[in-house]
PDB file of C-alpha atoms and ligand atoms in Angstrom:
ATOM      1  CA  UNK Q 263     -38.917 -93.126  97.463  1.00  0.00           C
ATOM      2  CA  UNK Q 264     -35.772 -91.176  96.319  1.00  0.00           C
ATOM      3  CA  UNK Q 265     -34.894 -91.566 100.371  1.00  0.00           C
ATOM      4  CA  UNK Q 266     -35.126 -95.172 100.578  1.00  0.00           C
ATOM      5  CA  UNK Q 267     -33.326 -95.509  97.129  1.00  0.00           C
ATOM      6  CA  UNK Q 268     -30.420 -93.672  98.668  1.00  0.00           C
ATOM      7  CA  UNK Q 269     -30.609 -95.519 101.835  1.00  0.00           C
ATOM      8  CA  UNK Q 270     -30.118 -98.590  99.612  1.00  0.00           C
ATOM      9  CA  UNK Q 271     -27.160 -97.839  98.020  1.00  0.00           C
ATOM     10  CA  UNK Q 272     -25.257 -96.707 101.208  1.00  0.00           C
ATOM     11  CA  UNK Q 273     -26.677 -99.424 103.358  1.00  0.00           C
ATOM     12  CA  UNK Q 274     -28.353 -97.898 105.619  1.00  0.00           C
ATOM     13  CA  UNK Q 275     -30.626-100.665 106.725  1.00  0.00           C
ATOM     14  CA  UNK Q 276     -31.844 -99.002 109.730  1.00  0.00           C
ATOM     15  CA  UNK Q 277     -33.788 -96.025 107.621  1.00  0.00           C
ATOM     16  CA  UNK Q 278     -35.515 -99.081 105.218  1.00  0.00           C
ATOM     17  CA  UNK Q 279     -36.953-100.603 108.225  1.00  0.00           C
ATOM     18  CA  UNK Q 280     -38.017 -97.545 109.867  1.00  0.00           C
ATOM     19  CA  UNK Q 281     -40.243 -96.202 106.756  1.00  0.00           C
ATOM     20  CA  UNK Q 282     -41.775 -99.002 106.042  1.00  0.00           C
ATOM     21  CA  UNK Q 283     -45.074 -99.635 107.691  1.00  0.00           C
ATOM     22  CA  UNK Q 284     -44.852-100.062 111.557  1.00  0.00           C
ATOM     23  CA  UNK Q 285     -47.267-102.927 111.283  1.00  0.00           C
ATOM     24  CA  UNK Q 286     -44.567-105.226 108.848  1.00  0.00           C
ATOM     25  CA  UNK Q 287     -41.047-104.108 110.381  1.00  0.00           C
ATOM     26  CA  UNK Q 288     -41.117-107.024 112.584  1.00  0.00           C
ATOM     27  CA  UNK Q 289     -41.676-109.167 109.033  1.00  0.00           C
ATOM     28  CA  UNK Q 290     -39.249-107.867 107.320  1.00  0.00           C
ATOM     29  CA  UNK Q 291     -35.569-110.301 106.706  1.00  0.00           C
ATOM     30  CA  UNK Q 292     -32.845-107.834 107.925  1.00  0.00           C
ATOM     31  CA  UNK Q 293     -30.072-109.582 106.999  1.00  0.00           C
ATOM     32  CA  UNK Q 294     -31.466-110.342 103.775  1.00  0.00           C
ATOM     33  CA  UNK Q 295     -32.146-106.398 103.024  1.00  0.00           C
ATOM     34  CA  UNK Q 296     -28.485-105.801 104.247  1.00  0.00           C
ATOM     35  CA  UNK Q 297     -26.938-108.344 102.193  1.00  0.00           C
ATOM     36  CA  UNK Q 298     -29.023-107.319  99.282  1.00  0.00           C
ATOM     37  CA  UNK Q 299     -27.718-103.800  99.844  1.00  0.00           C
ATOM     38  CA  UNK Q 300     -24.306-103.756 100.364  1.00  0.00           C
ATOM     39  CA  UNK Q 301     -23.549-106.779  97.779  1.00  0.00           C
ATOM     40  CA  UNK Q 302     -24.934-104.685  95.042  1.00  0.00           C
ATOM     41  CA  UNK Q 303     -23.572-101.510  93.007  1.00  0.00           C
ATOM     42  CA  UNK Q 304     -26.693 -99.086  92.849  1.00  0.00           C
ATOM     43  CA  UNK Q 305     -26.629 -97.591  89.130  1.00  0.00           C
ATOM     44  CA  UNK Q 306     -29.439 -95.029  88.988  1.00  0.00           C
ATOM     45  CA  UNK Q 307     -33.541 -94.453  90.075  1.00  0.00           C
ATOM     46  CA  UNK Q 308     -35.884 -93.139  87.595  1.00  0.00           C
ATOM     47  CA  UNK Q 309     -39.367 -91.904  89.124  1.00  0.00           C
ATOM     48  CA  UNK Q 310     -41.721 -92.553  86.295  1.00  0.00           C
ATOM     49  CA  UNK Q 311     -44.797 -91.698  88.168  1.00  0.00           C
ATOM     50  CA  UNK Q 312     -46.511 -90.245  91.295  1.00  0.00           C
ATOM     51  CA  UNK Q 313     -50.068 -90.797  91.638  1.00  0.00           C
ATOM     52  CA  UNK Q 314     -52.146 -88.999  94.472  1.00  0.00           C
ATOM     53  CA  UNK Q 315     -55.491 -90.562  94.526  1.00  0.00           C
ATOM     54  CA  UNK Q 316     -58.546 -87.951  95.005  1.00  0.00           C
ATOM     55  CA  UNK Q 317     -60.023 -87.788  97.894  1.00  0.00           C
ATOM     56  CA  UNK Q 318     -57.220 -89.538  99.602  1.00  0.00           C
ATOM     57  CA  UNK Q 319     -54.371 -87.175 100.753  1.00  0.00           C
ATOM     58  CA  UNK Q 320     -52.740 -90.030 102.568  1.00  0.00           C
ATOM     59  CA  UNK Q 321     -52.320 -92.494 100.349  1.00  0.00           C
ATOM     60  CA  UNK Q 322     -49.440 -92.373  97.190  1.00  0.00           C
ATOM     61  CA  UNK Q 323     -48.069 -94.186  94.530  1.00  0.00           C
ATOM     62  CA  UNK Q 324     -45.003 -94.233  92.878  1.00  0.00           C
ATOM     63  CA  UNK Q 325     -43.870 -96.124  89.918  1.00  0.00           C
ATOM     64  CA  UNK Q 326     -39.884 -96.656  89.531  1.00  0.00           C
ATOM     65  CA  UNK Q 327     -37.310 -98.248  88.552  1.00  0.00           C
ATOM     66  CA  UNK Q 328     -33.963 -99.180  89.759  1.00  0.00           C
ATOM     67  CA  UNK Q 329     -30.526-100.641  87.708  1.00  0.00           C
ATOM     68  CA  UNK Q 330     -28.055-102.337  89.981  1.00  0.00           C
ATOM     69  CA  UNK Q 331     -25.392-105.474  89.518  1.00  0.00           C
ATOM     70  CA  UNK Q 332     -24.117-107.359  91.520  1.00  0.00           C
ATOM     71  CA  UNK Q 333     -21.929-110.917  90.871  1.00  0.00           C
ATOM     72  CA  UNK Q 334     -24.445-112.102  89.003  1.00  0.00           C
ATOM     73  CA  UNK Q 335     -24.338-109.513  86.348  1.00  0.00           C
ATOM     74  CA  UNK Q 336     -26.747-106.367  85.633  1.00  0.00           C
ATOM     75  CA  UNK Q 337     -30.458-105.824  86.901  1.00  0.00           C
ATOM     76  CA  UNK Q 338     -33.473-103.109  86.778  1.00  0.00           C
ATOM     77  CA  UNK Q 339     -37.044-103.423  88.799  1.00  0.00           C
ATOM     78  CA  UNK Q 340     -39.511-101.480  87.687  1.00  0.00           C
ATOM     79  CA  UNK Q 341     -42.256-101.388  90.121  1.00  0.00           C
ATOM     80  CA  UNK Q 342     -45.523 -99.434  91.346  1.00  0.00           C
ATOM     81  CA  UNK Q 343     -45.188 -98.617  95.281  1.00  0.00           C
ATOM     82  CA  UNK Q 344     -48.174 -97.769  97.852  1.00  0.00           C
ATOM     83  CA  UNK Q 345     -47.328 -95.338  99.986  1.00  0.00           C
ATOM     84  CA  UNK Q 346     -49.535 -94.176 103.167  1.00  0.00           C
ATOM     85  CA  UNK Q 347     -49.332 -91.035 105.239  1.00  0.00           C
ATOM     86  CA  UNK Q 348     -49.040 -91.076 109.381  1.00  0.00           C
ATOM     87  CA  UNK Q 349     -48.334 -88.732 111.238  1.00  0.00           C
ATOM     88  CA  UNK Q 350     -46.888 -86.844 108.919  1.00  0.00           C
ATOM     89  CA  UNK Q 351     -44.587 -89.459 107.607  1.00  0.00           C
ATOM     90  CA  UNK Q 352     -44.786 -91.225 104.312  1.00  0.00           C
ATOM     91  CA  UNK Q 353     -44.144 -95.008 104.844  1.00  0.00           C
ATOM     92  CA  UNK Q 354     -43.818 -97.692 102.313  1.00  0.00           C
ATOM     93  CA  UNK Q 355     -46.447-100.698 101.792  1.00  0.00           C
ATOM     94  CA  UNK Q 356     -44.159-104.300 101.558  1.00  0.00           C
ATOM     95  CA  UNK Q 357     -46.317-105.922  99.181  1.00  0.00           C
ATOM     96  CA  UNK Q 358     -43.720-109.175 100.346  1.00  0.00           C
ATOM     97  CA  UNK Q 359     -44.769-108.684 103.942  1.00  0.00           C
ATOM     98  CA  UNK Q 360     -48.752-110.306 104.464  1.00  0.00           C
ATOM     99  CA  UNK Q 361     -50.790-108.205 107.229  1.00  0.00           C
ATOM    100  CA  UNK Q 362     -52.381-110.362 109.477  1.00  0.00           C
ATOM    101  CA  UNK Q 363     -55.543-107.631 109.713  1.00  0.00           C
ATOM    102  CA  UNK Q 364     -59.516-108.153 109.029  1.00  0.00           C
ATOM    103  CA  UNK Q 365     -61.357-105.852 106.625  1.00  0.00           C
ATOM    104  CA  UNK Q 366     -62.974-104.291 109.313  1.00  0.00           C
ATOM    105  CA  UNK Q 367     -60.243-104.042 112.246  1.00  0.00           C
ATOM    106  CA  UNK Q 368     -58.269-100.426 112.822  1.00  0.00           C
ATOM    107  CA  UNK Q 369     -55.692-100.266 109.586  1.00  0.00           C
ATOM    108  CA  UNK Q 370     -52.177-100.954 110.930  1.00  0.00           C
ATOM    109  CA  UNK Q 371     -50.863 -97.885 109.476  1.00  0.00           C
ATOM    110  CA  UNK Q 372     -52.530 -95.791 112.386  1.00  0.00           C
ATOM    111  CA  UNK Q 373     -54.818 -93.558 110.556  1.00  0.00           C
ATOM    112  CA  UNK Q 374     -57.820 -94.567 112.498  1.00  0.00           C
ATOM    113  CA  UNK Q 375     -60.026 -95.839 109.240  1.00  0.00           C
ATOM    114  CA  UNK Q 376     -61.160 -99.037 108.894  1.00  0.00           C
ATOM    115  CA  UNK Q 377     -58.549-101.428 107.104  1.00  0.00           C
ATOM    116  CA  UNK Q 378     -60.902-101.890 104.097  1.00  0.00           C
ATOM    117  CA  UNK Q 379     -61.216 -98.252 103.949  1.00  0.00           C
ATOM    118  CA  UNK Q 380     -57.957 -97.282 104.010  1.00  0.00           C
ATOM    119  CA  UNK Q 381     -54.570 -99.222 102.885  1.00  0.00           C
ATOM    120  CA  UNK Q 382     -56.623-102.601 101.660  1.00  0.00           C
ATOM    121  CA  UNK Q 383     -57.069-100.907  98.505  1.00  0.00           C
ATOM    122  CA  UNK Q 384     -53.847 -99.809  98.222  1.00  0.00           C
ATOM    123  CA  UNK Q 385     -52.188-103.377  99.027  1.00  0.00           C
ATOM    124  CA  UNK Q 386     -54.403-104.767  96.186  1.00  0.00           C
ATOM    125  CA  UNK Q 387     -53.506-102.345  93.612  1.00  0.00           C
ATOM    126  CA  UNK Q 388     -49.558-102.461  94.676  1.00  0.00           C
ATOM    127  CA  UNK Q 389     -47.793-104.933  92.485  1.00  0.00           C
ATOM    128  CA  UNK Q 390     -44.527-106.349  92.942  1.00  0.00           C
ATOM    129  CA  UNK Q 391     -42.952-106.090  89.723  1.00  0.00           C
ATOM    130  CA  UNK Q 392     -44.697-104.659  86.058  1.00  0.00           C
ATOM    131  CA  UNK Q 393     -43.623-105.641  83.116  1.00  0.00           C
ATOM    132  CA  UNK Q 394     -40.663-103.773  81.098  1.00  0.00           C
TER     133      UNK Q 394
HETATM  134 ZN1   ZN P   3     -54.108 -97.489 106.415  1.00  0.00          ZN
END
């Protein structure tokens, strides 16, 4: 999280697209990330919260949030992030980026499980934004 914060505010586009799940990288809007990234002054990241479910040493959350401005003025997102494990690499769940995958085909992430028993439940608990 802290990683991908940083790679934010020095652009380094490359690193966003490489940690987040192999499965959406080809859905993700480069340009728009870059633009998004280098147009904006990055003001600070507070981690509010790191949940590791039971049971379930590959899957994370992490609830942040972020200030920036830009031309438009100032910002902050405040959001709660799934996280999965592979091969010993922590990659991000795009809640913005649909999986074309069936409850019961491999999970994209790699792990071997079933999709409904592994990041499904994760993508429904993600949200985008919370409130405050
Ligand atoms: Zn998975």
């Amino acid at each position: 999280m802290r990683s991908r914060y940083s790679a934010y505010a020095l652009g380094n586009i490359d690193y966003l697209l490489q940690t987040t799940l192999p499965a959406q990288q080809s859905g993700l809007d480069r340009e728009a990330i870059r633009t998004w990234s280098l147009q904006s002054t990055w003001l600070g990241l507070e981690v509010e919260a790191v949940e590791l479910p039971a049971g379930q040493p590959e899957h994370a959350f992490v609830t942040f949030s972020a200030r920036w401005h830009d031309a438009s003025g100032a910002h902050a997102h405040r959001e709660r992030s799934a996280f999965v494990r592979h091969a010993g690499r922590w990659y991000f769940i795009d809640p913005t980026v649909p999986l074309q995958v069936g409850r019961n085909d491999p999970c994209p992430c790699g792990n071997g499980l079933k999709f409904k028993k592994c990041c499904a439940d994760a993508l429904r608990q993600t949200s985008q934004a919370l409130e405050g």
